[in-house]
């Protein structure tokens, strides 16, 4: 994943873009970058740092001494170093993107055949996705035509942010609006952001959310539309369930309040099915499962508690180490038990999702080792049956890494994959078998997932406008 932020202002924008970009740090862990335009002499400037073992804030804390300009953009990326500086027929500009391009190799070869000539290759041999998008844009004579061409050519998702050599900033939401792009304003100028709260903390107020494929140019003085919004939208439903920040609002629906509604719907389903009786405490798998658990507790009347706390001052994220073994060890080291809330208790935990389940299994073992009587598990989203091919928000690189698919094949072989819809449904025999098999594997006292209908209800947006591919395989 990743996120971006930009400002065109009547005053120096670098400091605010530093803070606004830093507010996107939950969306990526590999690279951070900023670019600025100074009309008085420095022109376009760019700086990129590796943030794998040190956060964006510490790597860029001296940026106001090194960079200046009334227009600036910043990017957090889980993939390629960004932003890049490009010199082309459209002028010199800085560009960054968020998303994933599935047909990158095809587009690269097509551009080479077309006569682009060459691309810079990274150490892996791959081409930076921002450079590829720039190459597509540069094939046309205007930014509007180039961005529309890129949107139509890309299989996947690409929201684009461009800082021009006149200080204007172009923002383009991806073709199907799978990711948000929001415009704000203040007395000094305009901004663009993935996360709405990032600019609200800086004194900006929301002007509009771009529609799917919509493209605008912002300056200190105004907003002009370059491309109108398309009609079809497929915004990622996982934004609300997992990786969107609690303070953010997308399409008018706040993340935190959605998670309360979501947990309440889970509790109602448990009450109707009369499962998970005699629970002493409801808790979230920290931290993103916590608001779902609060919603469950509020609806069920079962007390909310935190039987263990994550120790985060040293390791803010369990996946910071570069290899899985160390990530698992750090995750285990961070879990500090509160024995009075565990020993002899029947506990129900709500997690935001269950993807591979590796760390979840260790968490449950940790709870039993500390005296839990039983551990029930609830997933705040439906069973993940398909690897995301539009955003790559999870670290599962193959569908068979998903605990659901892996369990289905163990139960029924490859033949079982023909019945994914049945396995997703808790009311079917196949659905019950899969849940019990996962319970046996992870030592859950019971397991249930949010239904697709429940997730859509909690979000509050029509199903036809949501991307739910990872749950139902429908594009």
mmCIF file of C-alpha atoms in Angstrom, residues 270 274-285 296 345-351 354 360 364 367-368 372-379 439 442-448:
data_model
loop_
_atom_site.group_PDB
_atom_site.id
_atom_site.type_symbol
_atom_site.label_atom_id
_atom_site.label_comp_id
_atom_site.label_asym_id
_atom_site.label_seq_id
_atom_site.Cartn_x
_atom_site.Cartn_y
_atom_site.Cartn_z
ATOM 1 C CA UNK A 270 -23.901 -14.608 17.813
ATOM 2 C CA UNK A 274 -26.659 -18.772 20.539
ATOM 3 C CA UNK A 275 -22.921 -19.307 20.173
ATOM 4 C CA UNK A 276 -20.165 -18.164 22.551
ATOM 5 C CA UNK A 277 -22.226 -18.285 25.755
ATOM 6 C CA UNK A 278 -20.786 -17.473 29.207
ATOM 7 C CA UNK A 279 -18.156 -15.069 27.907
ATOM 8 C CA UNK A 280 -16.411 -13.099 30.652
ATOM 9 C CA UNK A 281 -14.726 -10.452 28.508
ATOM 10 C CA UNK A 282 -14.762 -9.207 24.924
ATOM 11 C CA UNK A 283 -11.465 -7.905 23.589
ATOM 12 C CA UNK A 284 -9.932 -6.812 20.329
ATOM 13 C CA UNK A 285 -6.757 -8.271 18.894
ATOM 14 C CA UNK A 296 -19.483 -6.156 19.992
ATOM 15 C CA UNK A 345 -11.688 -16.560 31.991
ATOM 16 C CA UNK A 346 -13.738 -17.306 28.889
ATOM 17 C CA UNK A 347 -12.498 -14.728 26.381
ATOM 18 C CA UNK A 348 -13.888 -13.629 23.035
ATOM 19 C CA UNK A 349 -11.498 -11.783 20.737
ATOM 20 C CA UNK A 350 -12.381 -9.838 17.598
ATOM 21 C CA UNK A 351 -9.659 -9.479 14.972
ATOM 22 C CA UNK A 354 -7.815 -13.569 9.499
ATOM 23 C CA UNK A 360 -3.019 -15.341 15.699
ATOM 24 C CA UNK A 364 -4.048 -17.893 21.365
ATOM 25 C CA UNK A 367 -3.473 -16.704 26.245
ATOM 26 C CA UNK A 368 -3.817 -20.379 27.182
ATOM 27 C CA UNK A 372 -7.334 -18.645 29.813
ATOM 28 C CA UNK A 373 -10.220 -21.103 30.187
ATOM 29 C CA UNK A 374 -11.369 -20.664 26.569
ATOM 30 C CA UNK A 375 -10.597 -18.364 23.650
ATOM 31 C CA UNK A 376 -13.302 -17.645 21.081
ATOM 32 C CA UNK A 377 -12.375 -15.812 17.883
ATOM 33 C CA UNK A 378 -14.366 -13.519 15.589
ATOM 34 C CA UNK A 379 -13.193 -11.981 12.334
ATOM 35 C CA UNK A 439 -10.757 -24.040 15.337
ATOM 36 C CA UNK A 442 -5.639 -22.872 16.162
ATOM 37 C CA UNK A 443 -7.279 -24.125 19.363
ATOM 38 C CA UNK A 444 -10.214 -21.696 19.154
ATOM 39 C CA UNK A 445 -13.226 -22.559 21.292
ATOM 40 C CA UNK A 446 -15.348 -21.193 18.438
ATOM 41 C CA UNK A 447 -14.812 -19.177 15.260
ATOM 42 C CA UNK A 448 -17.037 -17.002 13.153
#
